[in-house]
Coordinates of C-alpha atoms and ligand atoms in Angstrom, one line a residue:
Chain A
M3 CA 0.0 0.0 0.0
T4 CA 1.0 3.6 -0.4
R5 CA 1.0 5.1 3.1
P6 CA -0.6 8.5 3.2
F7 CA 2.0 11.1 4.3
L8 CA 0.6 14.4 5.6
G9 CA 4.0 15.9 6.5
F10 CA 4.6 17.7 9.8
G11 CA 1.7 18.8 12.1
L12 CA 0.8 20.1 15.5
G13 CA -1.9 19.5 18.0
L14 CA -4.5 22.2 17.7
R15 CA -4.8 24.0 21.0
T16 CA -7.1 26.9 22.0
D17 CA -4.2 29.1 23.0
H18 CA -3.1 29.2 19.4
Y19 CA -6.5 29.7 17.6
Q20 CA -6.0 33.4 17.2
H21 CA -2.4 33.1 15.9
I22 CA -3.4 30.4 13.4
I23 CA -6.4 32.3 12.0
E24 CA -4.5 35.5 11.7
H25 CA -1.2 34.3 10.4
Q26 CA -1.9 31.0 8.7
P27 CA 1.5 29.6 9.7
P28 CA 3.0 27.0 7.2
I29 CA 2.0 23.9 9.1
D30 CA 1.1 20.8 7.0
W31 CA -1.8 19.6 9.2
F32 CA -3.4 19.8 12.7
E33 CA -4.5 17.1 15.0
I34 CA -7.6 18.0 17.0
L35 CA -8.8 16.4 20.3
S36 CA -12.1 15.0 19.3
E37 CA -13.9 15.5 22.7
N38 CA -13.2 19.2 22.7
Y39 CA -15.6 19.6 19.8
M40 CA -18.4 17.3 20.9
V41 CA -20.4 20.3 22.0
P42 CA -23.5 21.8 20.5
G43 CA -22.0 24.9 19.0
G44 CA -20.4 28.3 19.7
K45 CA -16.8 29.3 19.5
P46 CA -15.2 25.8 19.6
L47 CA -16.9 24.6 16.5
A48 CA -16.7 28.0 14.8
N49 CA -12.9 28.1 15.3
L50 CA -12.6 24.5 14.2
D51 CA -14.5 25.1 10.9
R52 CA -12.5 28.2 10.3
I53 CA -9.2 26.5 10.7
R54 CA -10.3 23.4 8.8
Q55 CA -10.7 25.6 5.7
D56 CA -7.0 26.2 5.6
Y57 CA -5.5 22.9 6.9
P58 CA -5.9 19.1 6.7
M59 CA -6.8 17.6 10.0
V60 CA -6.8 14.3 11.8
M61 CA -8.9 13.5 14.9
H62 CA -7.5 12.1 18.1
G63 CA -9.8 10.9 20.9
V64 CA -9.4 9.7 24.5
S65 CA -12.8 8.2 25.4
M66 CA -13.4 5.2 23.1
S67 CA -12.2 2.9 25.9
I68 CA -11.4 0.2 23.4
G69 CA -10.0 -2.1 26.1
S70 CA -12.9 -1.8 28.5
T71 CA -15.2 -4.7 29.4
D72 CA -18.2 -2.4 29.4
P73 CA -20.3 -2.5 26.2
L74 CA -19.0 -0.1 23.5
N75 CA -20.4 3.4 24.1
T76 CA -22.5 3.9 21.0
R77 CA -23.6 7.4 22.2
Y78 CA -20.0 8.4 22.1
L79 CA -19.4 6.7 18.8
D80 CA -22.4 8.6 17.3
K81 CA -20.9 11.9 18.4
L82 CA -17.6 10.8 16.9
K83 CA -19.3 9.9 13.6
A84 CA -21.0 13.3 13.5
L85 CA -17.7 15.0 14.1
I86 CA -16.0 12.9 11.4
E87 CA -18.6 14.1 9.0
R88 CA -18.0 17.7 10.0
V89 CA -14.2 17.6 9.9
E90 CA -13.6 15.0 7.2
P91 CA -10.3 14.1 8.8
A92 CA -7.5 12.1 7.1
W93 CA -7.9 9.6 9.9
V94 CA -9.2 9.0 13.4
S95 CA -7.3 7.7 16.4
D96 CA -7.7 6.7 20.0
H97 CA -5.6 4.8 22.5
L98 CA -4.8 1.2 23.2
C99 CA -6.2 1.4 26.7
W100 CA -9.3 1.3 28.8
T101 CA -10.8 4.4 30.5
T102 CA -14.2 3.3 31.8
V103 CA -15.7 0.4 33.7
D104 CA -19.1 0.1 35.3
H105 CA -19.8 3.3 33.3
I106 CA -17.5 5.3 35.5
N107 CA -14.9 7.3 33.6
S108 CA -11.4 7.5 35.0
H109 CA -10.5 10.2 32.5
D110 CA -7.2 8.4 32.2
L111 CA -5.6 6.1 29.7
L112 CA -5.3 2.9 31.7
P113 CA -3.0 0.0 30.8
L114 CA -4.1 -3.5 29.9
P115 CA -2.5 -6.9 30.5
Y116 CA -0.7 -8.2 27.4
N117 CA -2.1 -11.7 26.8
E118 CA -4.0 -13.7 24.2
A119 CA -7.5 -13.3 25.9
V120 CA -7.1 -9.5 26.0
I121 CA -5.9 -9.5 22.4
K122 CA -9.1 -11.3 21.3
H123 CA -11.3 -9.0 23.3
I124 CA -9.7 -5.9 21.8
V125 CA -9.5 -7.2 18.2
D126 CA -13.3 -7.8 18.4
R127 CA -14.0 -4.4 19.7
I128 CA -11.8 -2.6 17.2
Q129 CA -13.5 -4.4 14.4
A130 CA -16.9 -3.5 15.9
V131 CA -15.9 0.2 16.1
Q132 CA -14.5 0.1 12.5
D133 CA -17.8 -1.4 11.3
Y134 CA -19.8 1.2 13.2
I135 CA -18.0 4.3 12.0
G136 CA -17.3 2.8 8.6
R137 CA -13.5 3.4 8.5
E138 CA -10.3 2.0 9.9
I139 CA -9.0 3.6 13.0
L140 CA -5.5 4.2 14.5
I141 CA -4.6 3.2 18.0
E142 CA -1.9 4.7 20.0
N143 CA 0.6 3.1 22.4
L144 CA 0.5 4.4 26.0
S145 CA 3.0 5.4 28.6
S146 CA 2.5 3.1 31.6
Y147 CA 3.7 2.8 35.1
V148 CA 2.5 -0.7 36.0
T149 CA 3.1 -4.2 34.7
Y150 CA 0.5 -6.9 35.4
H151 CA 1.5 -10.4 36.4
S152 CA -1.0 -11.7 33.9
S153 CA 1.0 -10.2 30.9
E154 CA 2.5 -13.0 28.8
M155 CA 4.3 -11.0 26.1
S156 CA 6.0 -7.7 25.4
E157 CA 4.0 -4.6 24.8
W158 CA 5.1 -4.5 21.2
Q159 CA 4.1 -8.1 20.5
F160 CA 0.7 -7.2 21.9
V161 CA 0.3 -4.0 19.9
N162 CA 1.5 -5.6 16.7
E163 CA -0.7 -8.6 17.0
I164 CA -3.8 -6.4 17.6
A165 CA -3.0 -4.3 14.5
R166 CA -2.4 -7.4 12.4
R167 CA -5.6 -9.1 13.4
S168 CA -8.0 -6.2 13.5
G169 CA -6.7 -4.4 10.4
C170 CA -6.3 -1.1 12.4
F171 CA -3.3 1.2 12.0
L172 CA -0.9 2.5 14.6
L173 CA -0.2 5.9 16.0
V174 CA 3.2 5.3 17.4
D175 CA 4.0 7.7 20.2
I176 CA 7.8 7.8 20.3
N177 CA 7.9 9.5 23.7
N178 CA 5.6 6.9 25.2
I179 CA 7.9 4.2 24.0
F180 CA 10.8 6.0 25.7
V181 CA 8.9 6.5 28.9
S182 CA 7.7 2.9 29.1
A183 CA 11.1 1.6 28.3
N184 CA 12.5 3.5 31.2
N185 CA 9.7 2.5 33.6
H186 CA 9.7 -1.1 32.6
H187 CA 13.4 -1.6 31.7
F188 CA 13.4 -2.6 28.1
D189 CA 15.3 -1.3 25.1
P190 CA 13.0 1.1 23.1
R191 CA 14.7 0.0 19.9
D192 CA 13.4 -3.5 20.4
Y193 CA 9.9 -2.0 20.6
I194 CA 10.4 -0.1 17.3
N195 CA 11.9 -3.2 15.6
G196 CA 9.0 -5.3 16.8
I197 CA 6.3 -3.2 15.0
D198 CA 5.3 -4.0 11.4
P199 CA 6.1 -0.8 9.4
D200 CA 3.1 -1.3 7.2
R201 CA 0.7 -0.6 10.1
V202 CA 2.4 2.7 11.2
M203 CA 0.4 5.7 10.1
Q204 CA 1.4 8.5 12.5
F205 CA 4.0 9.6 15.1
H206 CA 3.6 11.6 18.3
L207 CA 6.5 13.4 19.8
A208 CA 6.2 14.9 23.2
G209 CA 8.0 15.8 26.4
H210 CA 7.8 14.3 29.9
S211 CA 8.9 14.8 33.4
Y212 CA 10.8 12.8 36.0
H213 CA 9.2 11.5 39.2
G214 CA 12.1 10.0 41.0
E215 CA 13.4 7.4 38.6
M216 CA 10.0 7.0 37.0
I217 CA 9.1 9.1 34.0
I218 CA 5.6 10.5 33.8
D219 CA 4.2 11.3 30.4
T220 CA 3.1 14.9 31.1
H221 CA 3.3 16.6 27.7
D222 CA 4.5 19.8 29.4
H223 CA 8.1 19.9 28.2
P224 CA 10.0 20.1 24.9
V225 CA 10.9 16.8 23.3
C226 CA 14.1 15.5 24.9
E227 CA 17.3 14.5 23.1
S228 CA 16.8 10.7 23.6
V229 CA 13.4 10.9 22.0
W230 CA 14.8 12.8 19.0
D231 CA 17.4 10.0 18.6
L232 CA 14.6 7.4 18.8
Y233 CA 12.6 9.4 16.3
Q234 CA 15.4 9.1 13.8
Y235 CA 15.7 5.4 14.5
A236 CA 12.0 5.0 13.8
L237 CA 12.2 6.9 10.6
E238 CA 15.0 4.7 9.4
R239 CA 12.9 1.6 10.1
Y240 CA 9.4 2.8 9.0
G241 CA 10.2 5.4 6.3
A242 CA 8.1 8.7 6.1
V243 CA 5.4 8.8 8.7
S244 CA 3.2 11.8 9.4
T245 CA 4.7 13.4 12.5
M246 CA 3.4 15.8 15.1
I247 CA 4.4 17.4 18.4
E248 CA 1.9 16.9 21.2
R249 CA 1.9 19.6 23.9
D250 CA -1.0 19.6 26.4
D251 CA 0.3 21.7 29.3
N252 CA 2.6 24.6 29.9
I253 CA 1.8 25.5 26.3
P254 CA 4.4 27.9 24.8
P255 CA 3.8 30.5 22.0
F256 CA 3.0 29.0 18.7
A257 CA 6.4 29.9 17.2
E258 CA 8.2 27.9 19.8
L259 CA 6.3 24.7 18.9
H260 CA 6.7 25.5 15.3
E261 CA 10.5 25.6 15.8
E262 CA 10.4 22.2 17.6
L263 CA 8.4 20.8 14.6
T264 CA 11.0 22.2 12.2
R265 CA 13.6 20.1 14.1
A266 CA 11.5 17.0 13.4
E267 CA 11.4 17.9 9.7
T268 CA 15.1 18.5 9.6
I269 CA 15.8 15.1 11.1
A270 CA 13.4 13.5 8.6
R271 CA 15.1 15.3 5.6
R272 CA 18.5 14.1 6.9
T273 CA 17.3 10.6 7.2
L274 CA 15.0 10.1 4.3
T275 CA 15.0 11.0 0.6
A276 CA 12.9 13.8 -0.9
E277 CA 10.9 11.2 -2.8
Q278 CA 10.0 9.5 0.4
L279 CA 9.0 12.8 2.0
A280 CA 6.7 13.9 -0.8
I281 CA 3.3 14.7 0.8
N282 CA 0.4 12.6 -0.4
S283 CA -2.9 12.1 1.1
G284 CA -2.7 8.4 0.0
R285 CA -5.7 6.3 -0.5
M286 CA -8.7 7.5 1.4
M287 CA -9.0 5.5 4.6
Q288 CA -12.7 5.0 4.2
G289 CA -14.6 1.8 4.1
V290 CA -13.3 -1.2 6.1
A291 CA -11.9 -3.9 3.9
Chain B
M20 CA -7.8 -12.5 37.2
E21 CA -10.4 -11.8 34.6
L22 CA -10.0 -8.5 32.8
R23 CA -13.4 -7.3 34.1
S24 CA -12.6 -7.7 37.8
L25 CA -9.1 -6.3 37.2
Q26 CA -10.6 -3.2 35.7
Q27 CA -13.2 -2.9 38.5
Q28 CA -10.5 -3.2 41.1
F29 CA -8.3 -0.7 39.3
L30 CA -11.2 1.8 39.1
Y31 CA -12.2 1.4 42.7
H32 CA -8.5 1.9 43.7
L33 CA -8.6 5.3 41.8
L34 CA -11.8 6.1 43.7
G35 CA -9.8 5.6 46.9
E36 CA -11.1 2.2 48.0
S37 CA -8.8 -0.5 49.2
T38 CA -8.7 -3.4 46.8
G39 CA -6.4 -6.4 46.3
L40 CA -5.0 -4.8 43.1
E41 CA -1.4 -4.6 44.4
K42 CA -1.2 -8.3 44.2
V43 CA -1.6 -8.4 40.5
I44 CA 1.0 -5.7 39.8
E45 CA 4.7 -6.2 39.7
S46 CA 6.9 -4.5 42.2
T47 CA 10.5 -3.6 41.2
P48 CA 13.5 -2.3 43.1
M49 CA 12.8 1.0 41.3
M50 CA 9.2 1.3 42.6
S51 CA 6.8 -0.8 44.6
A52 CA 3.4 -1.9 43.1
R53 CA 1.7 0.4 45.6
D54 CA 3.6 3.5 44.6
R55 CA 3.1 2.6 40.9
L56 CA -0.6 2.4 41.5
N57 CA -0.6 5.7 43.4
I58 CA 0.7 7.5 40.3
Y59 CA -2.6 6.7 38.7
A60 CA -4.7 7.5 41.8
N61 CA -3.0 10.9 42.2
G62 CA -3.3 11.6 38.5
Y63 CA -7.0 10.8 38.6
R64 CA -7.7 13.3 41.4
M65 CA -5.4 15.9 39.9
R66 CA -7.2 15.7 36.5
L67 CA -10.6 16.1 38.0
K68 CA -9.4 19.0 40.2
E69 CA -8.1 20.7 37.1
A70 CA -11.5 20.4 35.5
L71 CA -13.2 21.9 38.5
Q72 CA -10.7 24.7 38.8
T73 CA -11.2 25.6 35.1
D74 CA -15.0 25.5 35.4
F75 CA -15.3 27.5 38.6
D76 CA -12.5 30.0 38.8
K77 CA -14.6 32.7 40.4
L78 CA -15.9 30.4 43.0
H79 CA -12.3 29.3 43.6
S80 CA -11.1 32.8 44.2
Y81 CA -14.1 33.6 46.4
L82 CA -13.5 30.6 48.6
G83 CA -9.7 30.6 48.6
D84 CA -7.5 27.7 47.9
A85 CA -8.0 25.6 51.1
Q86 CA -11.8 25.8 51.1
F87 CA -12.1 25.2 47.4
D88 CA -9.8 22.2 47.7
A89 CA -12.0 20.8 50.4
L90 CA -15.0 21.3 48.2
M91 CA -13.3 19.7 45.2
N92 CA -12.4 16.6 47.3
R93 CA -16.0 16.3 48.6
Y94 CA -17.4 16.6 45.1
I95 CA -14.9 14.1 43.6
D96 CA -15.5 11.6 46.4
T97 CA -19.3 11.7 45.9
H98 CA -19.6 12.2 42.1
P99 CA -17.7 9.6 40.1
S100 CA -17.7 10.8 36.4
H101 CA -20.2 9.3 34.1
T102 CA -19.4 11.5 31.1
T103 CA -16.9 11.0 28.3
S104 CA -15.9 14.6 28.4
L105 CA -14.4 16.4 31.4
R106 CA -16.3 19.5 30.2
Y107 CA -19.4 18.0 31.9
F108 CA -17.8 16.5 35.0
S109 CA -18.7 19.5 37.2
I110 CA -22.4 19.5 36.2
A111 CA -23.8 18.7 39.7
L112 CA -21.6 21.0 41.7
A113 CA -24.1 23.9 42.0
E114 CA -26.7 21.4 43.2
M115 CA -24.4 20.0 45.8
L116 CA -23.6 23.5 47.1
A117 CA -27.4 24.2 47.3
Q118 CA -28.2 21.1 49.2
E119 CA -25.4 20.2 51.4
S120 CA -24.3 21.8 54.6
P121 CA -22.2 23.9 55.3
Y122 CA -22.4 25.2 51.8
S123 CA -26.2 25.4 51.7
E124 CA -26.1 28.0 54.5
H125 CA -24.2 30.3 52.1
I126 CA -26.6 30.5 49.2
E127 CA -24.3 32.8 47.3
L128 CA -22.0 29.8 46.7
A129 CA -24.5 27.7 44.8
E130 CA -25.6 30.9 42.9
L131 CA -22.1 31.8 42.0
A132 CA -21.6 28.3 40.7
K133 CA -24.8 28.5 38.7
I134 CA -23.7 31.8 37.1
E135 CA -20.3 30.3 36.1
Q136 CA -22.1 27.3 34.7
A137 CA -24.5 29.4 32.8
F138 CA -21.7 31.2 31.1
A139 CA -20.0 27.9 30.2
N140 CA -23.2 26.6 28.8
S141 CA -23.8 29.7 26.8
F142 CA -20.3 29.6 25.4
D143 CA -20.8 26.3 23.5
A144 CA -24.6 26.1 23.3
G145 CA -26.2 25.2 19.9
N146 CA -26.1 27.8 17.1
A147 CA -29.3 29.3 15.8
A148 CA -30.1 32.2 13.5
C149 CA -31.6 35.4 15.1
L150 CA -35.0 36.7 14.5
S151 CA -35.3 40.3 13.1
L152 CA -38.1 42.8 13.3
E153 CA -39.1 42.0 9.7
H154 CA -40.1 38.5 10.9
F155 CA -42.7 40.1 13.1
A156 CA -43.9 42.7 10.5
S157 CA -45.4 40.0 8.3
I158 CA -47.5 38.4 11.1
P159 CA -51.2 39.0 10.3
E160 CA -53.1 40.7 13.1
Q161 CA -55.4 37.8 13.8
A162 CA -52.4 35.4 14.2
W163 CA -50.8 37.3 17.0
P164 CA -52.6 35.5 19.9
S165 CA -51.3 32.2 18.7
L166 CA -47.7 33.4 18.3
Q167 CA -45.0 31.3 20.0
L168 CA -41.3 32.0 20.2
T169 CA -38.2 29.9 20.4
M170 CA -35.3 31.4 22.4
Q171 CA -31.7 31.2 21.5
P172 CA -30.4 27.8 22.8
S173 CA -27.8 29.7 24.8
L174 CA -30.5 31.7 26.8
Q175 CA -30.7 30.9 30.5
I176 CA -32.5 32.6 33.3
I177 CA -30.9 32.6 36.7
A178 CA -32.7 33.4 40.0
C179 CA -30.6 34.8 42.8
Y180 CA -31.5 35.2 46.5
S181 CA -28.1 36.7 47.1
N182 CA -25.8 39.3 45.6
A183 CA -24.0 36.5 43.7
F184 CA -24.0 38.4 40.5
A185 CA -22.3 41.4 42.1
I186 CA -19.7 39.0 43.6
W187 CA -19.2 37.4 40.2
K188 CA -18.8 40.8 38.5
A189 CA -16.2 42.0 41.1
L190 CA -14.3 38.7 40.8
S191 CA -14.4 38.9 37.0
A192 CA -12.9 42.4 37.1
G193 CA -10.2 41.2 39.5
E194 CA -11.6 43.3 42.4
P195 CA -12.3 42.3 45.9
P196 CA -15.9 40.9 46.1
P197 CA -18.6 42.6 48.2
E198 CA -19.7 40.9 51.3
A199 CA -22.4 38.3 50.7
Q200 CA -26.0 39.5 51.2
H201 CA -29.0 37.2 51.4
R202 CA -32.3 38.6 50.4
D203 CA -35.9 37.6 50.8
E204 CA -36.7 39.0 47.3
V205 CA -35.4 37.2 44.3
E206 CA -33.4 38.9 41.6
Y207 CA -33.5 37.5 38.0
W208 CA -30.7 37.6 35.4
V209 CA -30.5 36.4 31.9
V210 CA -27.4 35.1 30.2
W211 CA -27.2 34.4 26.5
R212 CA -24.8 34.4 23.5
R213 CA -25.1 36.9 20.6
P214 CA -24.0 36.3 17.0
D215 CA -20.5 37.7 17.7
L216 CA -20.2 34.5 19.9
I217 CA -19.8 36.7 23.1
S218 CA -22.0 35.9 26.1
H219 CA -24.0 38.8 27.5
Y220 CA -26.0 39.2 30.7
R221 CA -28.3 41.6 32.3
P222 CA -30.9 41.8 35.1
L223 CA -34.6 41.1 34.4
A224 CA -37.3 43.1 36.2
F225 CA -40.1 40.9 37.4
A226 CA -42.5 41.7 34.6
E227 CA -39.9 41.0 31.9
Y228 CA -38.9 37.8 33.7
T229 CA -42.5 36.7 33.7
A230 CA -42.8 37.4 30.0
L231 CA -39.5 35.7 29.1
K232 CA -40.1 32.6 31.2
S233 CA -43.6 32.3 29.8
M234 CA -42.5 32.5 26.2
S235 CA -39.4 30.3 26.7
E236 CA -41.8 27.6 28.1
G237 CA -43.8 27.6 24.9
D238 CA -46.8 29.8 25.9
S239 CA -48.6 31.7 23.2
F240 CA -48.6 35.5 23.0
A241 CA -52.2 35.4 24.3
E242 CA -51.1 33.3 27.3
L243 CA -48.3 35.7 28.0
C244 CA -50.6 38.7 28.0
E245 CA -52.9 36.8 30.4
Q246 CA -50.0 36.5 32.8
L247 CA -49.0 40.2 32.5
L248 CA -52.6 41.2 33.3
D249 CA -51.7 40.5 37.0
L250 CA -49.1 43.3 36.7
F251 CA -50.4 45.8 34.2
S252 CA -53.8 47.3 33.1
E253 CA -55.7 45.9 30.2
T254 CA -54.6 48.8 28.0
D255 CA -50.9 48.7 29.0
T256 CA -50.5 44.9 28.8
P257 CA -50.2 44.5 25.0
I258 CA -47.9 47.5 24.8
K259 CA -45.6 46.2 27.5
A260 CA -45.6 42.7 25.9
I261 CA -44.7 44.1 22.4
G262 CA -42.0 46.2 24.1
F263 CA -40.4 43.2 25.6
L264 CA -40.5 41.3 22.3
Q265 CA -38.9 44.3 20.5
S266 CA -36.0 44.4 23.0
W267 CA -35.5 40.6 22.8
V268 CA -35.3 40.9 19.0
Q269 CA -32.9 43.8 19.2
E270 CA -30.7 41.9 21.7
D271 CA -30.6 38.8 19.6
M272 CA -32.4 36.6 22.1
L273 CA -34.9 35.0 19.7
A274 CA -34.3 32.1 17.3
G275 CA -37.7 31.3 15.9
L276 CA -41.4 32.1 15.8
D277 CA -44.5 30.1 15.1
Y278 CA -48.2 31.1 14.5
D279 CA -51.1 29.2 13.1
G280 CA -48.8 26.4 12.0
I281 CA -46.4 28.8 10.1
N282 CA -42.9 29.0 11.4
A283 CA -39.9 31.2 10.6
T284 CA -36.4 30.8 11.9
Ligands
FE2_301 FE1 0.5 10.6 22.3

């Protein structure tokens, strides 16, 4: 397949609306947080529509709870579908985690045990979601702080197997790999090597903070040097993958994030050929095979 | 352990209950299972607090950090989230303040929360076109009694038995709030969003409140006039009612009208 390559993007944050609308900075695309626009109307949707006119977008959600043992939340999926129709994103992603049980929402991305029973459970649910919304989704790897005794394989085997069986794609968060590698003592390169390049559709780059020896995925700092190295390693293995910087807290002026994104582009230009980096929207990711 | 019971134990751990969850998590020399789990429990509470602080920043400055923190903890402990969006987590806070002691003895707290919530609701309420005076010009005279109006989805009426609005205004301007006053007489305010997407507010005198409430509940113009007859003479009532309608139109409060089965939006 030809992988769509959108280029280099940023997470769309309210602090930057004004700047983006006034200056139309040369960013290839934006990722929106889906839940922020699941409101009836007003400024959030007006700004979204306005910015969408000028930029390609992808949608990123936190509430699908794909790993939960509660029934799929079809009310949420209906809202997601409505937003997909409005935004016409290049693709839609959520996380390989669970957030809700007994209909109580933790508002966190909680980890799963890595074993065959859980793989089956999640593959079924991803396929149900893909059927429901009529398109393939991307799932993102987490940062995690616990390991369950019931895990029987590495995280990358788990992720890869789910993508292979469900037909979904992967949003590989390079920072999350780095954070989890530190917290669970594995080599992040083993993780990157363990993922099938054909399933990788997007990268996240982000910052983190230290909590003693543990690293917490806080998205409130610039991307660190080790994550930049790992990014280059991932590009070498996967080729051109749409890349963005994810900053959720301590949000700097737009220009500062843009500069960080330019560094990602510089690394990609150094690592890959111009031909590999030609932007293409690829085949439309609509209709599940 | 089954995935379902693992998830339930994990969630109840976040909610602060003691579970056997530690036994299914690996401890390492770097960090024990308990401390690893506490990263999640702390994160859970912190995220919910951030949502409450964002939604009620005036109430926060009015109460001060310590009191507001106690309030947040009480709310979080008694209101597990059932929403997919943190935007709606705080939805029952005003009600808790109105009903539970010691907060209920300070009615301005619940009212301040209601005001902040009304502005938040107005901010992202549904969009609707605004009625203009031309829409009214074409109503045949005999159709007026059956006229019904639809308000802008953002329009909300707030009843205050305290000077909560004055407190809110002072805090919004970064000024020290006036001392709380409780009154026997209710004061009404209206909050709504205009086409420039900015939320507006103003007080409502009792007669206008009566008219606006009546129309927003789907009464006809005849029923509205009926209610105003308690307040005005028979000659003055239609003039007053038309006057209210005109100002609602000029202030972009109306979204639709309906008479004898004809509607315009
Ligand atoms: Fe991420």
